[in-house]
Coordinates of C-alpha atoms in Angstrom, one line a residue:
M1 CA 40.7 81.2 37.8
N2 CA 41.3 79.7 34.4
H3 CA 42.7 76.6 36.0
R4 CA 39.7 76.3 38.3
R5 CA 37.3 76.7 35.4
K6 CA 39.2 74.1 33.4
A7 CA 39.1 71.7 36.4
V8 CA 35.4 72.2 36.8
I9 CA 34.8 71.6 33.1
F10 CA 37.0 68.5 33.1
I11 CA 35.3 67.1 36.2
T12 CA 31.8 67.8 34.8
T13 CA 32.7 66.2 31.5
C14 CA 34.0 63.1 33.3
I15 CA 30.8 62.9 35.3
I16 CA 28.6 63.2 32.1
I17 CA 30.7 60.6 30.3
T18 CA 30.6 58.3 33.3
S19 CA 26.9 58.7 33.6
L20 CA 26.4 57.9 29.9
I21 CA 28.6 54.9 30.1
N22 CA 26.7 53.7 33.2
V23 CA 23.3 54.2 31.3
L24 CA 24.6 52.3 28.3
I25 CA 25.9 49.4 30.5
K26 CA 22.6 49.2 32.3
E27 CA 20.7 49.2 29.0
A28 CA 23.0 46.5 27.6
W29 CA 22.5 44.5 30.8
T30 CA 18.7 44.9 30.5
I31 CA 18.8 43.6 26.9
Q32 CA 21.1 40.7 28.0
V33 CA 18.8 39.9 30.9
Q34 CA 15.7 40.0 28.5
A35 CA 17.5 37.8 26.0
S36 CA 18.6 35.4 28.8
S37 CA 15.5 35.6 31.0
F38 CA 14.9 31.9 30.6
F39 CA 17.6 31.4 33.2
L40 CA 16.1 33.8 35.7
D41 CA 12.4 33.5 35.3
S42 CA 12.1 29.9 36.6
N43 CA 8.5 30.1 38.0
R44 CA 6.7 31.4 34.9
K45 CA 4.9 28.7 32.9
K46 CA 5.5 28.9 29.1
V47 CA 4.6 26.8 26.1
V48 CA 6.7 26.7 23.0
V49 CA 5.3 25.1 19.8
I50 CA 7.9 24.1 17.2
M51 CA 6.2 23.5 13.8
V52 CA 8.0 20.9 11.8
D53 CA 5.4 20.3 9.1
S54 CA 6.0 17.4 6.8
I55 CA 8.3 15.6 9.2
E56 CA 7.7 11.8 9.2
L57 CA 7.9 9.4 12.1
Q58 CA 11.0 7.6 10.7
D59 CA 12.8 10.9 10.4
F60 CA 13.2 10.9 14.2
A61 CA 15.2 7.7 14.0
K62 CA 17.6 9.3 11.6
N63 CA 19.0 11.9 14.0
D64 CA 20.5 11.1 17.4
Y65 CA 19.0 14.2 19.2
L66 CA 15.5 13.8 17.7
S67 CA 15.6 10.1 18.6
Y68 CA 16.6 11.0 22.2
L69 CA 13.9 13.7 22.3
F70 CA 11.2 11.3 21.0
N71 CA 12.1 8.6 23.6
N72 CA 12.1 11.2 26.4
S73 CA 8.8 12.8 25.5
Y74 CA 5.1 11.9 25.3
S75 CA 4.1 11.2 21.8
S76 CA 1.0 10.6 19.6
L77 CA -0.3 10.6 16.1
I78 CA -2.6 13.5 15.1
S79 CA -5.7 12.7 13.1
G80 CA -6.4 15.9 11.2
R81 CA -9.8 15.2 9.5
Q82 CA -11.2 18.1 7.6
S83 CA -14.7 18.8 6.3
S84 CA -13.8 19.4 2.7
K85 CA -10.5 19.7 0.8
S86 CA -7.6 19.2 3.2
T87 CA -4.9 21.9 3.4
I88 CA -2.1 22.7 5.8
A89 CA -3.7 26.1 6.5
K90 CA -7.0 24.5 7.6
A91 CA -5.1 22.1 9.8
K92 CA -3.4 24.9 11.7
L93 CA -6.7 26.8 11.8
A94 CA -8.2 23.8 13.5
I95 CA -5.4 23.7 16.1
G96 CA -5.9 27.4 17.0
A97 CA -9.7 27.2 17.0
G98 CA -10.3 23.8 18.5
K99 CA -13.0 23.4 15.8
R100 CA -13.0 22.4 12.2
L101 CA -13.3 25.7 10.3
E102 CA -13.4 26.6 6.6
L103 CA -10.6 28.5 4.9
N104 CA -10.9 29.2 1.2
N105 CA -8.6 32.2 0.7
G106 CA -4.8 32.2 0.9
L107 CA -2.5 33.5 3.6
R108 CA -0.8 36.2 1.5
N109 CA -1.8 38.9 3.9
T110 CA 0.1 37.9 7.0
T111 CA 2.8 40.5 7.9
N112 CA 4.7 42.3 10.6
Y113 CA 2.9 45.4 11.8
N114 CA 3.6 48.7 10.0
D115 CA 1.9 52.1 9.9
N116 CA 0.5 51.5 6.4
I117 CA -1.8 48.5 7.2
E118 CA -4.1 49.9 9.9
L119 CA -6.9 50.4 7.4
L120 CA -7.6 47.4 5.1
D121 CA -10.7 46.6 3.1
N122 CA -12.9 48.8 5.3
Q123 CA -11.7 46.9 8.3
I124 CA -9.8 48.7 11.1
I125 CA -7.0 46.6 12.5
V126 CA -6.0 48.0 15.9
G127 CA -2.4 46.9 15.9
E128 CA 0.8 48.0 17.6
K129 CA 4.4 48.0 16.6
G130 CA 5.8 44.5 17.1
N131 CA 2.5 42.7 16.3
V132 CA 2.1 40.1 13.6
I133 CA -1.2 40.6 11.8
Y134 CA -3.4 38.3 9.7
R135 CA -5.1 40.9 7.5
D136 CA -7.8 38.7 6.1
I137 CA -9.5 38.0 9.4
K138 CA -12.8 39.5 8.3
Y139 CA -13.1 37.2 5.4
L140 CA -12.2 34.2 7.5
K141 CA -15.0 35.0 10.0
K142 CA -17.4 35.5 7.1
Q143 CA -16.6 32.1 5.6
N144 CA -17.5 30.4 8.9
E145 CA -20.7 32.3 9.7
G146 CA -22.8 29.6 8.1
N147 CA -21.5 26.8 10.3
G148 CA -21.8 28.8 13.5
Y149 CA -18.1 28.5 14.3
D150 CA -17.1 32.0 13.4
S151 CA -16.8 32.9 17.1
Y152 CA -14.0 30.3 17.4
V153 CA -11.7 32.1 15.0
G154 CA -8.7 33.0 17.0
Y155 CA -10.0 31.0 20.0
L156 CA -6.6 30.1 21.5
G157 CA -5.0 33.6 21.1
S158 CA -8.1 35.4 22.5
K159 CA -8.3 33.1 25.5
L160 CA -4.7 33.7 26.3
K161 CA -5.1 37.4 25.9
Q162 CA -8.1 37.3 28.3
Y163 CA -5.7 36.0 31.0
H164 CA -3.0 38.6 30.1
K165 CA -0.7 36.0 28.4
T166 CA 1.5 37.2 25.6
T167 CA 1.6 35.4 22.3
C168 CA 4.5 35.2 19.8
L169 CA 5.1 34.0 16.3
I170 CA 8.5 33.5 14.7
G171 CA 9.3 32.2 11.2
N172 CA 7.5 31.3 8.0
S173 CA 7.2 28.6 5.3
D174 CA 7.3 30.9 2.3
T175 CA 8.2 29.4 -1.1
D176 CA 7.4 31.3 -4.3
I177 CA 4.1 32.0 -2.6
M178 CA 3.6 33.4 0.9
N179 CA 2.9 30.7 3.5
R180 CA 2.6 32.1 7.0
S181 CA -0.2 29.8 8.1
S182 CA 1.2 29.3 11.6
V183 CA -0.4 32.7 12.4
L184 CA -3.8 30.8 12.5
I185 CA -2.6 29.0 15.6
A186 CA -1.5 31.9 17.8
M187 CA -3.7 34.8 16.6
D188 CA -6.6 36.3 18.5
K189 CA -10.1 37.0 17.2
N190 CA -8.8 40.2 15.6
G191 CA -6.1 38.3 13.7
I192 CA -3.3 39.7 15.9
V193 CA -0.3 38.0 17.5
D194 CA 1.3 40.2 20.2
I195 CA 4.9 40.0 19.1
G196 CA 7.1 38.2 16.6
D197 CA 8.6 38.3 13.2
V198 CA 7.4 36.5 10.1
E199 CA 9.3 38.4 7.5
N200 CA 13.0 38.4 8.4
T201 CA 13.7 34.7 9.2
T202 CA 15.0 33.4 5.9
K203 CA 18.2 33.8 4.0
P204 CA 19.1 33.3 0.3
D205 CA 20.7 29.9 -0.6
S206 CA 21.2 29.1 -4.3
H207 CA 21.8 25.4 -3.5
F208 CA 18.5 25.0 -1.6
P209 CA 15.3 24.3 -3.7
G210 CA 13.6 27.7 -4.3
G211 CA 16.7 29.7 -3.5
K212 CA 16.0 30.5 0.1
K213 CA 15.9 28.6 3.4
T214 CA 15.3 29.3 7.1
D215 CA 18.0 31.2 8.9
F216 CA 18.2 29.2 12.1
G217 CA 20.7 31.6 13.5
K218 CA 18.3 34.5 13.2
L219 CA 15.5 32.2 14.5
T220 CA 17.5 31.5 17.6
S221 CA 18.3 35.2 18.1
L222 CA 14.6 36.1 17.8
Y223 CA 13.6 33.3 20.2
K224 CA 16.1 34.6 22.8
Q225 CA 14.8 38.2 22.2
Y226 CA 11.1 37.3 22.8
I227 CA 11.0 34.3 25.1
G228 CA 11.5 36.5 28.2
I229 CA 8.2 38.3 27.6
S230 CA 6.3 35.6 25.7
D231 CA 4.0 33.0 27.4
F232 CA 3.0 31.2 24.2
T233 CA 5.5 31.0 21.3
V234 CA 5.0 29.4 17.9
I235 CA 8.1 28.8 15.8
D236 CA 7.7 27.9 12.1
T237 CA 10.9 26.1 11.0
G238 CA 9.6 26.1 7.4
D239 CA 12.3 24.2 5.5
L240 CA 10.6 20.8 5.3
I241 CA 7.5 22.4 3.8
R242 CA 9.8 24.1 1.2
L243 CA 11.4 20.8 0.3
D244 CA 8.0 19.2 -0.1
Y245 CA 6.8 22.0 -2.2
Y246 CA 9.7 21.7 -4.7
K247 CA 10.0 17.9 -4.4
N248 CA 8.9 17.2 -7.9
Q249 CA 11.4 19.7 -9.3
I250 CA 14.5 18.0 -8.0
S251 CA 16.0 14.4 -8.1
K252 CA 15.3 11.9 -5.3
E253 CA 19.0 12.0 -4.4
E254 CA 19.1 15.8 -4.1
F255 CA 15.9 15.7 -2.1
A256 CA 17.3 13.1 0.3
I257 CA 20.5 15.2 0.8
H258 CA 18.6 18.4 1.5
K259 CA 16.2 16.6 3.8
A260 CA 19.0 15.1 5.9
E261 CA 20.6 18.6 6.2
T262 CA 17.3 20.1 7.2
I263 CA 16.5 17.5 9.8
Y264 CA 20.0 18.1 11.3
N265 CA 19.4 21.9 11.4
I266 CA 16.0 21.5 13.1
A267 CA 17.5 19.1 15.6
E268 CA 20.3 21.5 16.5
F269 CA 18.0 24.4 16.7
T270 CA 15.6 22.4 19.0
R271 CA 18.5 21.2 21.2
N272 CA 19.8 24.8 21.6
I273 CA 16.5 26.4 22.7
I274 CA 15.5 23.5 25.0
A275 CA 18.9 23.5 26.7
N276 CA 18.6 27.3 27.3
T277 CA 15.0 27.6 28.6
N278 CA 13.7 27.3 32.1
Q279 CA 12.3 24.0 33.6
K280 CA 8.7 25.4 33.6
T281 CA 8.5 25.5 29.8
T282 CA 6.6 22.8 27.9
F283 CA 7.8 22.2 24.3
I284 CA 5.4 20.8 21.8
L285 CA 7.0 19.6 18.5
L286 CA 4.5 18.7 15.9
S287 CA 3.6 18.4 12.2
S288 CA 0.2 19.8 11.6
Y289 CA 0.0 18.1 8.1
P290 CA 1.6 15.0 6.6
S291 CA 4.3 15.0 4.0
K292 CA 3.6 14.4 0.3
S293 CA 5.0 10.8 0.5
N294 CA 2.9 10.0 3.5
L295 CA -0.2 11.4 1.8
Q296 CA 0.5 9.3 -1.3
S297 CA 0.9 6.1 0.8
G298 CA -2.4 6.8 2.6
L299 CA -0.8 7.8 5.9
K300 CA -2.9 10.9 6.6
I301 CA -1.6 11.3 10.2
S302 CA 1.3 13.2 11.6
P303 CA 3.4 13.0 14.8
I304 CA 3.4 15.2 17.9
L305 CA 5.8 15.3 20.9
I306 CA 5.2 16.9 24.3
F307 CA 8.5 17.5 26.2
D308 CA 8.6 19.0 29.6
N309 CA 11.4 17.1 31.4
D310 CA 8.8 14.9 33.1
G311 CA 9.1 11.4 31.7
Q312 CA 8.3 9.5 28.6
G313 CA 5.3 7.7 27.1
H314 CA 2.2 8.4 25.0
I315 CA -0.7 10.9 24.9
Y316 CA -4.2 9.7 25.6
S317 CA -7.1 11.6 24.2
Q318 CA -10.7 11.6 25.6
S319 CA -11.8 12.6 22.1
T320 CA -10.6 9.4 20.6
R321 CA -10.5 7.3 23.8
R322 CA -7.2 5.9 22.6
T323 CA -3.6 6.1 23.7
G324 CA -1.4 7.2 20.8
I325 CA -4.1 8.9 18.6
I326 CA -5.4 12.4 19.2
T327 CA -7.2 15.0 17.0
N328 CA -5.9 18.4 16.1
L329 CA -8.9 19.8 17.9
D330 CA -7.4 18.7 21.3
I331 CA -4.3 20.8 21.2
A332 CA -5.6 24.3 21.9
D333 CA -7.3 23.3 25.2
Y334 CA -4.1 21.4 26.3
I335 CA -2.1 24.6 25.8
L336 CA -4.6 26.6 27.7
D337 CA -4.6 24.1 30.5
K338 CA -0.8 24.3 30.8
L339 CA -0.8 28.1 30.9
I340 CA -4.0 29.1 32.8
D341 CA -5.1 25.8 34.4
T342 CA -8.5 25.6 32.7
E343 CA -8.8 21.8 33.5
T344 CA -10.7 21.4 30.2
A345 CA -7.9 19.5 28.3
N346 CA -8.9 16.2 26.6
L347 CA -5.2 15.1 26.6
K348 CA -3.5 13.1 29.3
L349 CA 0.1 11.9 29.4
V350 CA 0.5 8.2 29.9
P351 CA 3.9 6.9 31.0
S352 CA 5.3 3.9 29.0
A353 CA 8.5 2.4 27.8
E354 CA 9.9 2.5 24.3
P355 CA 7.7 5.3 22.9
F356 CA 9.2 5.3 19.4
E357 CA 8.9 1.5 18.8
T358 CA 5.4 1.5 20.1
M359 CA 4.4 4.4 18.0
L360 CA 6.0 2.9 14.9
S361 CA 4.1 -0.4 15.5
L362 CA 0.8 1.5 15.9
T363 CA 1.5 3.5 12.7
I364 CA 2.0 0.3 10.7
K365 CA -1.1 -1.3 12.1
L366 CA -3.3 1.8 11.3
L367 CA -1.9 2.0 7.7
N368 CA -2.7 -1.7 7.2
I369 CA -6.2 -1.3 8.4
S370 CA -6.7 1.8 6.1
K371 CA -5.3 0.0 3.1
L372 CA -7.2 -3.3 3.6
R373 CA -10.5 -1.8 4.6
L374 CA -11.8 -0.7 1.2
P375 CA -10.8 -3.7 -1.0
V376 CA -11.8 -6.3 1.7
L377 CA -15.2 -4.6 2.3
T378 CA -15.8 -4.3 -1.5
W379 CA -15.2 -8.0 -2.1
Y380 CA -17.2 -8.9 1.0
A381 CA -20.1 -6.9 -0.4
I382 CA -19.8 -8.8 -3.7
F383 CA -19.7 -12.1 -1.8
E384 CA -22.8 -11.1 0.2
I385 CA -24.7 -10.5 -3.1
I386 CA -23.7 -13.9 -4.4
C387 CA -24.8 -15.5 -1.1
A388 CA -28.2 -13.7 -1.3
M389 CA -28.7 -14.8 -4.9
A390 CA -27.9 -18.4 -4.0
G391 CA -30.4 -18.2 -1.1
L392 CA -33.1 -16.9 -3.4
L393 CA -32.6 -19.6 -6.0
Y394 CA -32.7 -22.2 -3.2
M395 CA -36.0 -20.8 -1.9
F396 CA -37.7 -20.7 -5.3
N397 CA -36.5 -24.1 -6.4
L398 CA -36.5 -25.9 -3.1
N399 CA -38.1 -29.2 -4.3
N400 CA -36.0 -29.5 -7.5
Q401 CA -32.6 -29.3 -5.9
S402 CA -30.3 -32.1 -4.8
N403 CA -29.4 -32.5 -1.2
K404 CA -25.7 -31.7 -1.8
L405 CA -26.7 -28.4 -3.5
I406 CA -29.1 -27.6 -0.7
N407 CA -26.5 -28.2 1.9
L408 CA -24.0 -26.1 0.0
V409 CA -26.5 -23.2 -0.1
K410 CA -27.2 -23.6 3.6
I411 CA -23.5 -23.4 4.4
T412 CA -23.1 -20.4 2.1
M413 CA -26.0 -18.6 3.9
L414 CA -24.3 -19.4 7.3
V415 CA -21.1 -18.0 5.9
N416 CA -22.9 -14.8 5.1
I417 CA -24.0 -14.5 8.8
V418 CA -20.8 -15.4 10.5
A419 CA -18.5 -13.4 8.2
P420 CA -18.6 -10.2 10.2
V421 CA -17.6 -11.9 13.5
V422 CA -14.7 -13.5 11.6
L423 CA -13.6 -10.0 10.5
L424 CA -13.9 -9.0 14.2
Y425 CA -11.5 -11.7 15.4
M426 CA -9.1 -11.3 12.4
S427 CA -7.9 -8.1 14.1
I428 CA -5.7 -10.5 16.0
F429 CA -3.6 -11.1 12.9
E430 CA -1.3 -8.4 11.5
I431 CA -1.6 -9.2 7.8
S432 CA -0.6 -6.6 5.2
S433 CA -1.3 -8.6 2.0
K434 CA -4.8 -8.0 0.6
S435 CA -5.0 -11.4 -1.1
I436 CA -3.8 -13.4 2.0
Y437 CA -6.1 -11.4 4.3
F438 CA -9.2 -12.0 2.1
G439 CA -8.3 -15.6 1.5
L440 CA -7.9 -16.4 5.2
F441 CA -11.1 -14.5 5.9
I442 CA -13.1 -16.7 3.5
L443 CA -11.5 -19.9 4.7
I444 CA -12.2 -19.2 8.4
S445 CA -15.8 -18.1 7.6
F446 CA -16.4 -21.4 5.7
I447 CA -14.9 -23.5 8.5
V448 CA -17.1 -21.8 11.2
A449 CA -20.2 -22.1 9.0
A450 CA -19.3 -25.8 8.3
L451 CA -18.9 -26.5 12.1
L452 CA -22.3 -25.0 12.8
F453 CA -23.9 -27.0 10.0
L454 CA -22.3 -30.3 11.2
L455 CA -22.8 -29.8 15.0
I456 CA -26.3 -28.5 14.9
K457 CA -28.9 -30.6 13.0
T458 CA -31.9 -28.2 12.6
I459 CA -31.9 -25.2 10.3
I460 CA -33.3 -23.0 13.1
G461 CA -30.6 -24.2 15.5
Q462 CA -27.9 -23.4 12.9
F463 CA -29.1 -19.9 12.3
L464 CA -29.6 -19.4 16.1
G465 CA -26.0 -20.5 16.7
A466 CA -24.7 -18.1 14.0
A467 CA -26.7 -15.2 15.3
L468 CA -25.7 -15.9 18.9
L469 CA -22.0 -16.1 18.0
V470 CA -22.1 -12.7 16.2
N471 CA -24.3 -10.9 18.8
I472 CA -22.5 -12.1 21.9
S473 CA -19.0 -11.5 20.4
I474 CA -19.9 -7.9 19.6
I475 CA -21.3 -7.3 23.1
I476 CA -18.3 -8.8 24.9
D477 CA -15.9 -6.7 22.8
L478 CA -17.9 -3.5 23.5
L479 CA -17.8 -4.2 27.2
R480 CA -14.0 -4.7 26.9
G481 CA -13.6 -1.3 25.3
S482 CA -14.0 -2.3 21.6
T483 CA -10.5 -3.8 21.5
F484 CA -11.2 -5.9 18.4
I485 CA -13.5 -3.5 16.7
K486 CA -10.8 -0.7 16.8
N487 CA -8.4 -3.0 15.0
S488 CA -10.8 -4.6 12.5
V489 CA -11.1 -3.6 8.9
F490 CA -14.9 -3.9 9.5
G491 CA -14.6 -1.3 12.2
Y492 CA -13.4 2.2 11.6
D493 CA -10.4 3.9 10.1
P494 CA -8.6 6.3 12.5
I495 CA -6.6 7.8 9.6
I496 CA -9.9 9.0 8.0
G497 CA -10.9 10.1 11.5
A498 CA -14.7 9.8 11.2
R499 CA -14.9 7.6 14.3
F500 CA -12.4 6.4 16.9
Y501 CA -14.4 4.3 19.5
G502 CA -17.7 2.5 20.1
I503 CA -19.4 0.1 17.8
G504 CA -19.1 1.8 14.4
N505 CA -21.7 1.9 11.6
E506 CA -20.8 -1.4 10.0
F507 CA -20.9 -3.4 13.2
A508 CA -24.0 -1.5 14.3
G509 CA -25.8 -2.8 11.2
V510 CA -24.6 -6.3 11.9
F511 CA -25.5 -6.0 15.6
I512 CA -29.1 -5.0 14.8
G513 CA -29.5 -7.7 12.2
S514 CA -28.0 -10.5 14.3
G515 CA -30.1 -9.3 17.3
I516 CA -33.4 -9.5 15.3
L517 CA -32.3 -12.9 13.8
L518 CA -31.4 -14.2 17.3
A519 CA -34.8 -13.0 18.7
G520 CA -36.7 -14.5 15.8
C521 CA -34.9 -17.9 16.1
L522 CA -35.5 -18.0 19.8
L523 CA -39.2 -17.3 19.4
Q524 CA -39.4 -20.0 16.7
Y525 CA -37.3 -22.5 18.8
F526 CA -39.5 -22.0 21.9
R527 CA -42.7 -21.6 20.0
N528 CA -44.9 -23.7 22.4
F529 CA -43.8 -21.5 25.3
T530 CA -44.2 -18.2 23.5
E531 CA -47.8 -19.1 22.3
K532 CA -48.9 -20.1 25.8
K533 CA -47.1 -17.3 27.7
S534 CA -47.7 -14.3 25.4
K535 CA -47.5 -11.6 28.1
I536 CA -44.3 -13.0 29.5
T537 CA -42.9 -13.3 26.0
T538 CA -43.8 -9.7 25.2
M539 CA -42.2 -8.5 28.4
L540 CA -39.0 -10.5 27.7
L541 CA -38.9 -9.3 24.2
I542 CA -39.2 -5.6 25.3
I543 CA -36.4 -6.2 27.9
Y544 CA -34.2 -7.9 25.2
C545 CA -34.7 -5.1 22.7
G546 CA -34.1 -2.5 25.4
F547 CA -30.8 -4.2 26.3
Q548 CA -29.6 -4.3 22.7
L549 CA -30.4 -0.6 22.2
F550 CA -28.7 0.2 25.5
I551 CA -25.5 -1.6 24.5
M552 CA -25.4 0.2 21.1
G553 CA -26.4 3.7 22.3
M554 CA -24.7 4.3 25.6
P555 CA -21.8 6.8 25.3
F556 CA -19.5 4.6 27.4
I557 CA -20.3 1.4 25.4
G558 CA -21.5 1.5 21.8
S559 CA -21.8 5.3 21.5
N560 CA -23.6 5.2 18.2
F561 CA -26.6 7.6 18.1
G562 CA -27.4 7.0 14.5
G563 CA -27.2 3.3 14.9
T564 CA -29.5 3.5 17.9
I565 CA -32.2 5.3 16.0
A566 CA -31.9 2.7 13.2
G567 CA -32.2 0.0 15.9
V568 CA -35.3 1.6 17.4
V569 CA -37.0 1.5 14.0
A570 CA -35.8 -2.0 13.2
Y571 CA -37.0 -3.5 16.6
F572 CA -40.3 -1.6 16.3
F573 CA -41.1 -3.2 13.0
F574 CA -39.8 -6.6 14.2
F575 CA -42.1 -6.3 17.3
C576 CA -45.1 -5.3 15.1
S577 CA -44.5 -8.2 12.7
I578 CA -44.3 -10.7 15.6
R579 CA -47.6 -9.4 16.9
Q580 CA -49.0 -9.3 13.4
K581 CA -49.7 -5.6 13.7
K582 CA -50.1 -3.7 10.4
I583 CA -48.6 -0.2 10.1

């Protein structure tokens, strides 16, 4: 009996142990599958955003893998114009909201969820274990009530949650102050990111500035843990921001060494997660904010790459109507379009060869325009004042001046008229020197004015020729997509980001002025006809003014609403003065 009882106990024990082992094996297999689900879940669309804030375009050429990634992705420059003082947090807030929002407080209240933070500042945060929470969401909304954009706070995260998509945030950019601003990209309207970890992703390093750096091993482990259940993942690599923060506290040599090591670590981390993720995943590698050195040089734009194993080229934005320049407001809708097919994205991928070289050339061109614009326009304004004063002296002392002086004043006045069209066509030249650019501009302007003076004998004919040259040149360029205006220092500066297409305010003013001068000269030149055929003249004048306003105001041509209003007022006064009507 004892033997039978012992046998039963032994068999029962074996069954229990076998069952426990089986359960443990299954649990371990489940965890392994979850961690490696990127191999199995090949049909589920995902977007992974890798934040490499402060990376510069030339940094991609310094690493073999990043260079390969750039030349096998779709790339662009991000114009991150902000309404007031620019900060990295506001740049990320704009990415997540798709609007320019205000953010005055810091980001010290971004944490992993725990039981002690459900009630904060009289605001109930309905969180769950595993959430990442931005605890100052109430104040952020309050700051944006006045601009009417408070409803866009957490736009991207809320929209994804509406379609049952899971959001995830990993990593931070903490220095001696907390910097977890990437939460502003992924959070919903309640300041919540579904899953992630923003606290346990760094490790102590006495050799690195600030004494801590990103633990890329831990970052990789967290990515593998969450990618199986996350649809939208934001990864903050952090270290380039830390380096920039402590840049002034270390030597240039030490900074260069640490930056090279950091670039290598980011490249290896990116290579690892891209190689081990399913083909349906879109990777977006971007810097939301420029580095300190780029800001000091005036290059207030940053790079973005979109990699999805589907070719190479550049990104076109309907917001900027340019290939290679987008705004940070375009990114949220692109992510939504990839995950839930909204068809609202402003971005399109345009295949092309040699993406890096093309992007580098575009960057140099934009920086030249930005640097030349202010000094050239300042000196041009001074030159205009001198020309105007010379014209006034000529008018008041007409009978007392020598013919040579009169001719010189006439040529100077013609220079004043043709100068803007010279600036338009000088976009052909890629000149970085301010003195050479301005010298060539003045020389060409005088040559064009001298040719008009020598080829046309009457003063009315000369002014008519100058106005016609300016007006027709602008119209032709607008109909060609503003090719010259976009690259002219008299056009607009994409780095500032106030305008990207159309006629621009400077050329709008020139276009109105040249249009009125052209009409006045024609009326004077054909004076006999206009006096005899006043009704026909009036009709032609109305058609002419309407055409000029159409060119300037239409969204697909000039696209300048303010300039069109100014044009309506200007042409109205011009028409009244022609008809001798008092207002």
